Every structure is written in C-alpha cells, then in structure tokens.
Coordinates of C-alpha atoms and ligand atoms in Angstrom, one line a residue:
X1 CA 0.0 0.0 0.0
X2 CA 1.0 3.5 -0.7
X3 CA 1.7 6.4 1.6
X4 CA 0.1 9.7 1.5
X5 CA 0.5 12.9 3.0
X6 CA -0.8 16.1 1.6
X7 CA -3.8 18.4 1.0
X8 CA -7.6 17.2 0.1
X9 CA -9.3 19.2 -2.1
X10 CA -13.5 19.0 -2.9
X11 CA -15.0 19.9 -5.7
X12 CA -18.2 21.4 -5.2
X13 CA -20.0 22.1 -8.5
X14 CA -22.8 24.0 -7.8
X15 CA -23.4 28.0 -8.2
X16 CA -26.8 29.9 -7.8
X17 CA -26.2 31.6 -11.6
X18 CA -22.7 31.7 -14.1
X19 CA -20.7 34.5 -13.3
X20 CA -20.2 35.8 -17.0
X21 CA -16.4 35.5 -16.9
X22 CA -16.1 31.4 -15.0
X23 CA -15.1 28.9 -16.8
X24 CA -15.1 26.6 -13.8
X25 CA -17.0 23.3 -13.8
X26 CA -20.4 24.0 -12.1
X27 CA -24.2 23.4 -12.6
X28 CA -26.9 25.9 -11.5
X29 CA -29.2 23.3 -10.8
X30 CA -29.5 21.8 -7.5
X31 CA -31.4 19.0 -8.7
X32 CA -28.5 16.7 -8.0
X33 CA -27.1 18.3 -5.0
X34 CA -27.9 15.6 -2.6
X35 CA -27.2 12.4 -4.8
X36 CA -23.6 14.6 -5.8
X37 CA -23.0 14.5 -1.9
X38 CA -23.3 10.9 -1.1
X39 CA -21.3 10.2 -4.1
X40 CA -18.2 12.6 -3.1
X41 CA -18.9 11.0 0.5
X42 CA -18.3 7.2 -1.5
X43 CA -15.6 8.7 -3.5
X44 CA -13.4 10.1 -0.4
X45 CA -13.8 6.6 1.0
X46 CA -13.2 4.6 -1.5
X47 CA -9.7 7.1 -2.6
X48 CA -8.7 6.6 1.3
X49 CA -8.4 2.9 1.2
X50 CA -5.6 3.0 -1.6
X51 CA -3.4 4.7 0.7
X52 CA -2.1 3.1 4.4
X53 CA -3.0 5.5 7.2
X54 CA -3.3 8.3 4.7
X55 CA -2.8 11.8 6.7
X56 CA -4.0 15.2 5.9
X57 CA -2.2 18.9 6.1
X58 CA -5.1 20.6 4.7
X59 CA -8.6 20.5 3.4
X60 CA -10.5 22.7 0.9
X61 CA -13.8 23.0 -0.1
X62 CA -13.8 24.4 -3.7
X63 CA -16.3 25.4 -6.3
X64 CA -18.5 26.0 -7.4
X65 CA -20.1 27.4 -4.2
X66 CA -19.4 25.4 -1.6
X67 CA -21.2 27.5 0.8
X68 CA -24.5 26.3 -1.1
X69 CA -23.9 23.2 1.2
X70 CA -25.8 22.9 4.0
X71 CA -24.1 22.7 7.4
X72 CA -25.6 18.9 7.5
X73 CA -24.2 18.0 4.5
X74 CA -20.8 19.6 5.0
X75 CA -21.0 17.7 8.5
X76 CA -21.6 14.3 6.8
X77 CA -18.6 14.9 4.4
X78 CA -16.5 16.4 7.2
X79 CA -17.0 13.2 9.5
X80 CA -16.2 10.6 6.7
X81 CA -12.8 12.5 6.2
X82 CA -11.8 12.3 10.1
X83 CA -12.8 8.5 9.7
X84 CA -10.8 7.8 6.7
X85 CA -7.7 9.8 7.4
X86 CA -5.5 10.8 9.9
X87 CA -6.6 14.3 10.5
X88 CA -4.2 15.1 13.4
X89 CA -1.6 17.2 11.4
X90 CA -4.5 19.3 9.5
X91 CA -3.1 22.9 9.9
X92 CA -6.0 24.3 7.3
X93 CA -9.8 23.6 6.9
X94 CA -10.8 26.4 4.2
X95 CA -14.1 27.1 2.4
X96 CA -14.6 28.9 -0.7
X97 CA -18.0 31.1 0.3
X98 CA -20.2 33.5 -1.6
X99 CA -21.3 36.4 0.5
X100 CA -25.1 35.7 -0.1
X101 CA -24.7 32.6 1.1
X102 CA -23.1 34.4 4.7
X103 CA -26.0 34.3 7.2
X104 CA -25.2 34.6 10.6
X105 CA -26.0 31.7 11.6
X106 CA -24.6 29.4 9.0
X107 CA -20.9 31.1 9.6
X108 CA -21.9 30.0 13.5
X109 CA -22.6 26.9 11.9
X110 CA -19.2 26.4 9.9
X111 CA -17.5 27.8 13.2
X112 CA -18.7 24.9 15.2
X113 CA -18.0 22.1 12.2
X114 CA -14.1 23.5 12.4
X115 CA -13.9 25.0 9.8
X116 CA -11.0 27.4 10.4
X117 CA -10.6 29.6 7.1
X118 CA -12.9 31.3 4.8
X119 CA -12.5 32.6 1.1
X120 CA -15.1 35.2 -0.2
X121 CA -15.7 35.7 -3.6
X122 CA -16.3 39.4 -3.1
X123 CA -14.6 40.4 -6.4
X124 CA -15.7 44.0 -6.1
X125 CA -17.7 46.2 -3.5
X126 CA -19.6 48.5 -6.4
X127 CA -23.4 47.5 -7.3
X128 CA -22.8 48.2 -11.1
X129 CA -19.2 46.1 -11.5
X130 CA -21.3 43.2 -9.2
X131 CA -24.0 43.1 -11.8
X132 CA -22.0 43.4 -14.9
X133 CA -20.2 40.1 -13.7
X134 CA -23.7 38.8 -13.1
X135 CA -22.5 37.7 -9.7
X136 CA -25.8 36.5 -7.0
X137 CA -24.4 39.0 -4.3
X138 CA -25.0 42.9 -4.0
X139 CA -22.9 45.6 -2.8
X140 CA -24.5 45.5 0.4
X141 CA -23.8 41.9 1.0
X142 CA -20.1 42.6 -0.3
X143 CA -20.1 45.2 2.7
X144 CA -21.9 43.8 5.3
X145 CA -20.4 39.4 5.1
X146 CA -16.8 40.4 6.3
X147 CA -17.5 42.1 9.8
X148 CA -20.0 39.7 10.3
X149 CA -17.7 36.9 9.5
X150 CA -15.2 38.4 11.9
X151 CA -17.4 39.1 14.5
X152 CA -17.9 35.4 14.7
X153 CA -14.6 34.4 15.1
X154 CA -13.1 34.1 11.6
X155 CA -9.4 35.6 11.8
X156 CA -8.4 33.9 8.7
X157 CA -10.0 35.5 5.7
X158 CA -9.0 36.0 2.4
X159 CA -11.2 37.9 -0.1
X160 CA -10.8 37.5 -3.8
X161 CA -10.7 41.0 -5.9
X162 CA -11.0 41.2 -10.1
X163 CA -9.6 44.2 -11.7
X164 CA -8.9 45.4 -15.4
X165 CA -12.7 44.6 -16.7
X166 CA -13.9 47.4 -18.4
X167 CA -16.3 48.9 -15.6
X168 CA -13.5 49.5 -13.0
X169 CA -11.8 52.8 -13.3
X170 CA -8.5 53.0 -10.8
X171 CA -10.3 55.3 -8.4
X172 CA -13.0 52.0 -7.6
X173 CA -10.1 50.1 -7.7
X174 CA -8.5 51.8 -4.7
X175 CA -11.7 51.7 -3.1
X176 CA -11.8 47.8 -3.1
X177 CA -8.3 47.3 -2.0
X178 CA -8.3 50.3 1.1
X179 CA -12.1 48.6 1.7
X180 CA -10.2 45.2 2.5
X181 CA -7.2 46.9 4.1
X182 CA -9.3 48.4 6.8
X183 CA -10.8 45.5 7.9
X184 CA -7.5 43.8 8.1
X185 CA -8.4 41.0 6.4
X186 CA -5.0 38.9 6.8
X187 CA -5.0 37.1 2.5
X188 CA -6.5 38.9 -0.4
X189 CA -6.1 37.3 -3.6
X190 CA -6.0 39.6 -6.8
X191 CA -6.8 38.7 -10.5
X192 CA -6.7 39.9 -13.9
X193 CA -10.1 39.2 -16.0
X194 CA -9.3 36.7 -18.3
X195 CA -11.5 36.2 -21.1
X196 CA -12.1 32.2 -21.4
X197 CA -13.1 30.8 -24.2
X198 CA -17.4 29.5 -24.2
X199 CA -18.1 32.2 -21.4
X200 CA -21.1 34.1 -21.2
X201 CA -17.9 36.9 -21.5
X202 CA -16.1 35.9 -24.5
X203 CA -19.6 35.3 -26.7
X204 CA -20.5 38.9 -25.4
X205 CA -17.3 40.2 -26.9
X206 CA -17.3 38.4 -30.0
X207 CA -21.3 39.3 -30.5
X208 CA -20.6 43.0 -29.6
X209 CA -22.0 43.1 -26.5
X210 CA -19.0 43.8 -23.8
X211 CA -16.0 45.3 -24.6
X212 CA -12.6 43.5 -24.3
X213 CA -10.3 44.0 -21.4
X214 CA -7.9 46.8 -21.3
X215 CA -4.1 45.4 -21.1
X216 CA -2.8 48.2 -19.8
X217 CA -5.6 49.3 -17.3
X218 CA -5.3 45.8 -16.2
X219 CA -0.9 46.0 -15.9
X220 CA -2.0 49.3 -14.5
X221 CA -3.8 48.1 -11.7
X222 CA -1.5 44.9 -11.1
X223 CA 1.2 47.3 -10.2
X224 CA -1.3 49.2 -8.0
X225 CA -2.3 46.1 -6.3
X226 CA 1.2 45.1 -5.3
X227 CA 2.1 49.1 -4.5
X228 CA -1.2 49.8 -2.8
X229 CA -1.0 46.6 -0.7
X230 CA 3.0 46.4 0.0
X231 CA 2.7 49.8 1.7
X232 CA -0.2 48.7 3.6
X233 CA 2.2 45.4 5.1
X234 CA 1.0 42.4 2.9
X235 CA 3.7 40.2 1.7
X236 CA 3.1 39.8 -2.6
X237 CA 4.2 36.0 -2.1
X238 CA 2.5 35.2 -5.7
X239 CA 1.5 36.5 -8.9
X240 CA -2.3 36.7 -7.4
X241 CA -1.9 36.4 -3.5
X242 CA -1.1 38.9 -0.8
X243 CA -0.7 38.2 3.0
X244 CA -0.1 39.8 6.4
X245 CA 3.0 38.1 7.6
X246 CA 2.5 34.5 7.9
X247 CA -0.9 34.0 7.1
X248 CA -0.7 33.0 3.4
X249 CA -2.8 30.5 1.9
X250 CA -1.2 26.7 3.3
X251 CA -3.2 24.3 1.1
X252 CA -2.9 26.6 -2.2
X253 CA 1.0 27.4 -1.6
X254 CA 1.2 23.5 -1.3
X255 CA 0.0 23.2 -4.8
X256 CA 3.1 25.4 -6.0
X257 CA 5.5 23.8 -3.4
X258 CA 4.9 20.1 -4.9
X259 CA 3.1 18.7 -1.9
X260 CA 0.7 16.0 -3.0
X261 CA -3.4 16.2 -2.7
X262 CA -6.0 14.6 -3.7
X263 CA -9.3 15.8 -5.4
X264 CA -12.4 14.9 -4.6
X265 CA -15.8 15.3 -6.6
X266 CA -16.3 16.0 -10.5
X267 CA -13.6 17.6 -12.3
X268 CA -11.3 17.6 -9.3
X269 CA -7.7 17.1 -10.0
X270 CA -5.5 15.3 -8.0
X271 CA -1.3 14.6 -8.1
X272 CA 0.1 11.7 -6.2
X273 CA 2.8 8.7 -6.7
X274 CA 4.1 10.4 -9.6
X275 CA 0.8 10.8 -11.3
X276 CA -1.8 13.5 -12.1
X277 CA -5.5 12.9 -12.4
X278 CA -8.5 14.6 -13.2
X279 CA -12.4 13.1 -12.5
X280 CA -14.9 13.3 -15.4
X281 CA -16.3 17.3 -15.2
X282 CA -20.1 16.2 -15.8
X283 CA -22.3 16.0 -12.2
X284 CA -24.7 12.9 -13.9
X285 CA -21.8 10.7 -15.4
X286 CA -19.8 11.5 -12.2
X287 CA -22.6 10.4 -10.0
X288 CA -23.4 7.3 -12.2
X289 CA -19.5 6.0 -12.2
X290 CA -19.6 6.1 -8.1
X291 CA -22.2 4.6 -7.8
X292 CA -21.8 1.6 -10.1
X293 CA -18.1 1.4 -8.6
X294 CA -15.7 2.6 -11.6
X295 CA -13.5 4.9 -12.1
X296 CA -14.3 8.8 -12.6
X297 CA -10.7 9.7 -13.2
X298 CA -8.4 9.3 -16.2
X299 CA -4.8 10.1 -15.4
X300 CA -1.2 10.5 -16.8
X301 CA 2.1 9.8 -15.7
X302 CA 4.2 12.8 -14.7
X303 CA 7.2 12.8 -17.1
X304 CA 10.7 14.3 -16.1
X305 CA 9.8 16.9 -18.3
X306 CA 6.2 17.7 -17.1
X307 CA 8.0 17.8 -13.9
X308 CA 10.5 20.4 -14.6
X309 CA 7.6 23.1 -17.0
X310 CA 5.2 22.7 -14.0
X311 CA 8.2 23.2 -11.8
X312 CA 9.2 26.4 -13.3
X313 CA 5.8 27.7 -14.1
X314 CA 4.2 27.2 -10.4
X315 CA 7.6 28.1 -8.3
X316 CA 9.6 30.9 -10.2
X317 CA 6.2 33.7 -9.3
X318 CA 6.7 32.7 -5.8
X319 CA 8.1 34.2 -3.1
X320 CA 9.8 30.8 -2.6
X321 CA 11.2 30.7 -5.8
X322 CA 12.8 27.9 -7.4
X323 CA 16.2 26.1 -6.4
X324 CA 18.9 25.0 -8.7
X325 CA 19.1 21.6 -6.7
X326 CA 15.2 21.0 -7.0
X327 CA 16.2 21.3 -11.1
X328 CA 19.3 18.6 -10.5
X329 CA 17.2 16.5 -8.9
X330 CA 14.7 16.1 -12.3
X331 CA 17.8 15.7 -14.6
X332 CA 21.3 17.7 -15.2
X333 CA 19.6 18.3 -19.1
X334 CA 17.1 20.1 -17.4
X335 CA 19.6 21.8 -14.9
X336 CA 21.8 22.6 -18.1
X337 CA 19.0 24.1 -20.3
X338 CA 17.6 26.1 -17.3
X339 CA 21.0 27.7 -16.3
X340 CA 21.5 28.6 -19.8
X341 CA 18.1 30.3 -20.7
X342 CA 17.8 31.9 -17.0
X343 CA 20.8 34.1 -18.0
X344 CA 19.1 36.2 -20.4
X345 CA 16.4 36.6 -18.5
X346 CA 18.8 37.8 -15.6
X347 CA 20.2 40.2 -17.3
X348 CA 16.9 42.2 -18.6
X349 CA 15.5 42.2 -14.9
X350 CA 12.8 39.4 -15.1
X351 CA 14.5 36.8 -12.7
X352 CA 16.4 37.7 -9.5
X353 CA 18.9 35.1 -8.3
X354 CA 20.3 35.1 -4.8
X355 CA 22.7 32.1 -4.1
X356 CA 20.9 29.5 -5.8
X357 CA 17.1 30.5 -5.9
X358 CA 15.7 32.4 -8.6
X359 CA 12.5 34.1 -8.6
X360 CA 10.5 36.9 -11.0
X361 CA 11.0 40.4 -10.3
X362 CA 8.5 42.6 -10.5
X363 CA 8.6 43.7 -13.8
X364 CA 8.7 39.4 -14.5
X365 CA 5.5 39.3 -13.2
X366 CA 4.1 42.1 -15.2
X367 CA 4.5 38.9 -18.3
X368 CA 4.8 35.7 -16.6
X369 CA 3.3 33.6 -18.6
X370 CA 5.5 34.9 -21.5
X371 CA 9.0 35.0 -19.3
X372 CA 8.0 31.4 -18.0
X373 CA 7.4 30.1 -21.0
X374 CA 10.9 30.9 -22.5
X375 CA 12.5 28.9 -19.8
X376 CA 10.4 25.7 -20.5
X377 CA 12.2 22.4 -21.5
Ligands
SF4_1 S1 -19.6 31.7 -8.0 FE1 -17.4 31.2 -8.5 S2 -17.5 29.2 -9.5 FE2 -19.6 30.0 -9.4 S3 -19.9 30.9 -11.5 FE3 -19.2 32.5 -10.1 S4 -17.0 32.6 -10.2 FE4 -17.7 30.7 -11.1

C-alpha cells in the first residue's frame, strides 16, 4: 500500500447563476445536489483505502459554491474524512464562500463544524461592476459578510478581488483594495479578468456586446495592487496572492511547493505517486460511475519533463522561488538548459537570483506567462 501525506481538495460544482467570466465546472441546478453528496462522501472513502494510514495537512472546499452546502451536508462529508484519514496534522480547513450565502447563523454553523478559514468571492464592492459580472451578491452583502464573519470568530480570511474589466476605473479600484485593508483582512487574492473561451464573456465580446479588457488598465492596476498593498504590510508572495506576515494560503502554496493532494468530486484534479489525475467534469456521469463502482478519473504519468515546466511555471512567481538543486534532482539536461536560458532573463531584470534561488521580479510578473514560458524544456 501506498503512503500519503498532503492536502484534500473537494470539488463542489454547484453555483446559484454563471458569473459571466467562469469557466469553472459548475451546474446551477441543485437538482443533484444531494445524490452529488453521497457520491463525493463514497468517493473520499473509497480514494482513502488505496493509501495506508493516509494523513492530511489541509482541506478545501472548492467550487462551485461550496457555501450552497448545508451545514448537515458539509457535517456528513467532514465526518467521513476524520474516519478515513489521519486528521491530526490538519493545519487548514478552508471554504470557498459567496457572500449571499453568509448568514449569521450558518458562519456559526461552519465555526462549530471546524472550519477554520474562509475565502469570499467578493470580487468587487460597487453595485454596477457586481451586476456586470452577473455575480448573485449585491454591494451590500459585499459590505456587510466580512464584519459579520469576523465578529464570529473568523481571523483567517481571504477575499478575492478582479480588476482590469472594463467597468473599474483605478479610483474604484483603490476603493476595493483600502475597503479590505481596513478591515485587516489577513490574505487577499488579486486577479486579472481573463476572457475564457465559451463564457457568457467571451460570446459577449465576440457578439458586440461587452468590450474587451484593457491590457494596460489591467498592468495598471497589477502594479497598483502590489504598490497599494506592499505599503499597507501584505507580503506579494504570488503573482495573485497577498498576505499579512504568515498567514498566506497553506493548502494553495502547497499546490506550488509540490506537496501532493487529492481531489475529490467531479472535475477535481489530484497529483500523487508520480501521477496526475482529473475526474470526469459532468455531475450525472460522475454520479453514475460512483455509484456503479468505476472509475471517474483518467490520469497520466508525470514525465521528467512535465516535472520540470510545472516546476518552473508554479515556483519561479513565488516568493519561494525555485532552487537550482530542485532542477538537479529532475535531470542535469534540465539543470543545463535552465542555467542557460535563465541568463538572459537575468540580465533584462525578469528573474532575480540570490545564491541558488531564482524568482521573477516585479517587472517578471508584469509577463509571466511569457518569461515562464521561455525557460520551458
Ligand atoms: S460563483 Fe465562482 S465558481 Fe460559481 S460561477 Fe461565479 S466565479 Fe464561477
């Protein structure tokens, strides 16, 4: 039997209506909401018993809208996980929440089922910029969910932002980002719109309906972001995520530190014994292959080379950076190819190395996708 120890991830793939710009798997029908949970509830079991005394450093509900769980369900998935791992070492429990779904007395609720950390899809506070993203929460929720949340207990929140959509002029983007500031939340992760393909979003654009995103509002207000928030004491320890000292994200910085985890529930991804796999992203088909036993995943062996792109494009836009020996270890091709390109990219300011580590500057992550790529195998 195999070892494990690492982070659990679930996949919960419902949402009250598609935010225009997602291209997450979801359904906003609840229809099979309760068969979905009994079949994640089989699937966590049935994943435990490959490993021997499998043990957990974090767990995350993901979405979806995993706050569209009740507090029974989310007890009945919580209690199969204590009895089919060893929880003792958890240092996270973190749910992805919508601040509609933020009542009073379900955050009470999550308080007493343990979990620890909360992550609100706030996105923005201003009416007009919620709408346009056809998001289910209003401004006033967007307001009113993180002192509530805080007056219950939760220290550990984070609060997703968007910027460089069309709607959001800088001065609403300083709003949002002094808005979080004040109420010392201690994790706020930043994005850029993307526009993904077969989004409500991209057939907008392409129909004439919503304009496209404006690169340079949106580099504009990347470099705000990591000005704005530096000054204010958060630590910019990746492309997206800021934190107060110490309290950055454990089971996402796992993810780009290599630590294994499993996924759980449709289209969850998971990367263990030198594999990666990925469960069928359909709720019906993912229901019918638990319950008549087979398999929802297909997977694929992680090659040398897989190992060292994914190594470079998940490490370099962290604070942590990545290590010359961590390269040796894949291969000395990929050690030789990597200390060859890196050079270059040295010299023009997009990597910093001290001893061995190298990381993106700034102006790196301005492009990373582009600087990244240039250093892959
Ligand atoms: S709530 Fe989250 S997962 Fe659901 S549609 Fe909106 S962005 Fe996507």
């Amino acid at each position: 039997m195999i070892s494990f120890s690492g982070g659990l991830y679930l996949h919960i793939p419902f949402c009250k209506q598609a935010c225009h710009y997602c291209n997450f798997h979801f359904a906003t029908s609840l229809v099979y909401k309760e068969k979905l949970v009994k079949a994640l509830i089989k699937e966590i079991e049935i994943t435990a018993k490959k490993f021997s005394n499998p043990e957990l450093k974090t767990i995350y509900f993901g979405g979806g809208s995993p706050s569209l769980l009740t507090l029974d369900e989310l007890a009945l998935i919580l209690d199969k996980i204590c009895q089919q791992f060893n929880v003792d070492g958890v240092e996270e429990v973190t749910l992805e929440a919508n601040p509609d779904d933020l009542t009073r007395d379900y955050l009470k609720g999550l308080k007493a089922l343990g979990i620890q950390r909360l992550s609100i899809g706030i996105q923005s506070f201003h009416e007009e910029d919620l709408k346009w993203m056809n998001r289910a929460h209003d401004s006033h929720q967007a307001m009113y969910c993180v002192p509530l949340a805080q007056d219950i207990g939760f220290d550990a929140l984070s609060i997703d932002l968007i910027f460089g959509y069309p709607l959001l002029t800088d001065e609403k983007y300083i709003y949002n980002l002094n808005k979080v500031n004040k109420w010392q939340v201690p994790h706020i992760s930043a994005y850029s719109l993307t526009v993904e393909e077969k989004t409500p979003l991209s057939k907008g654009i392409k129909k004439g309906l919503d304009k496209l995103p404006d690169e340079d509002a949106a580099l504009r207000q990347f470099t705000m972001t990591h000005e704005i928030l530096e000054d204010y004491g958060y630590e910019h320890y990746e492309i997206s995520n800021y934190s107060k000292p110490g309290m950055h994200a454990i089971h996402n910085s796992n993810y780009w530190l290599g630590v294994p985890y499993i996924g759980i529930g449709p289209a969850a991804h998971s990367y263990y014994s030198g594999k990666r796999r990925w469960n069928i992203a359909n709720n019906q088909q993912y229901i019918r292959k638990i319950e008549s036993g087979e398999d929802p995943s297909e997977s694929e062996i992680i090659t040398s080379q897989i190992t060292y792109d994914e190594l470079i494009l998940t490490r370099l836009r962290t604070k942590w950076g990545v290590n010359l020996s961590d390269i040796e270890t894949i291969g000395a091709k990929y050690s030789a190819h990597f200390r060859e390109k890196v050079q270059e990219l040295i010299r023009k300011g997009i990597v910093q190395k001290s001893d061995e580590n190298y990381k993106l500057t700034f102006k790196g992550m301005l492009m990373a996708d582009h600087w990244t790529a240039e250093l892959f195998y």
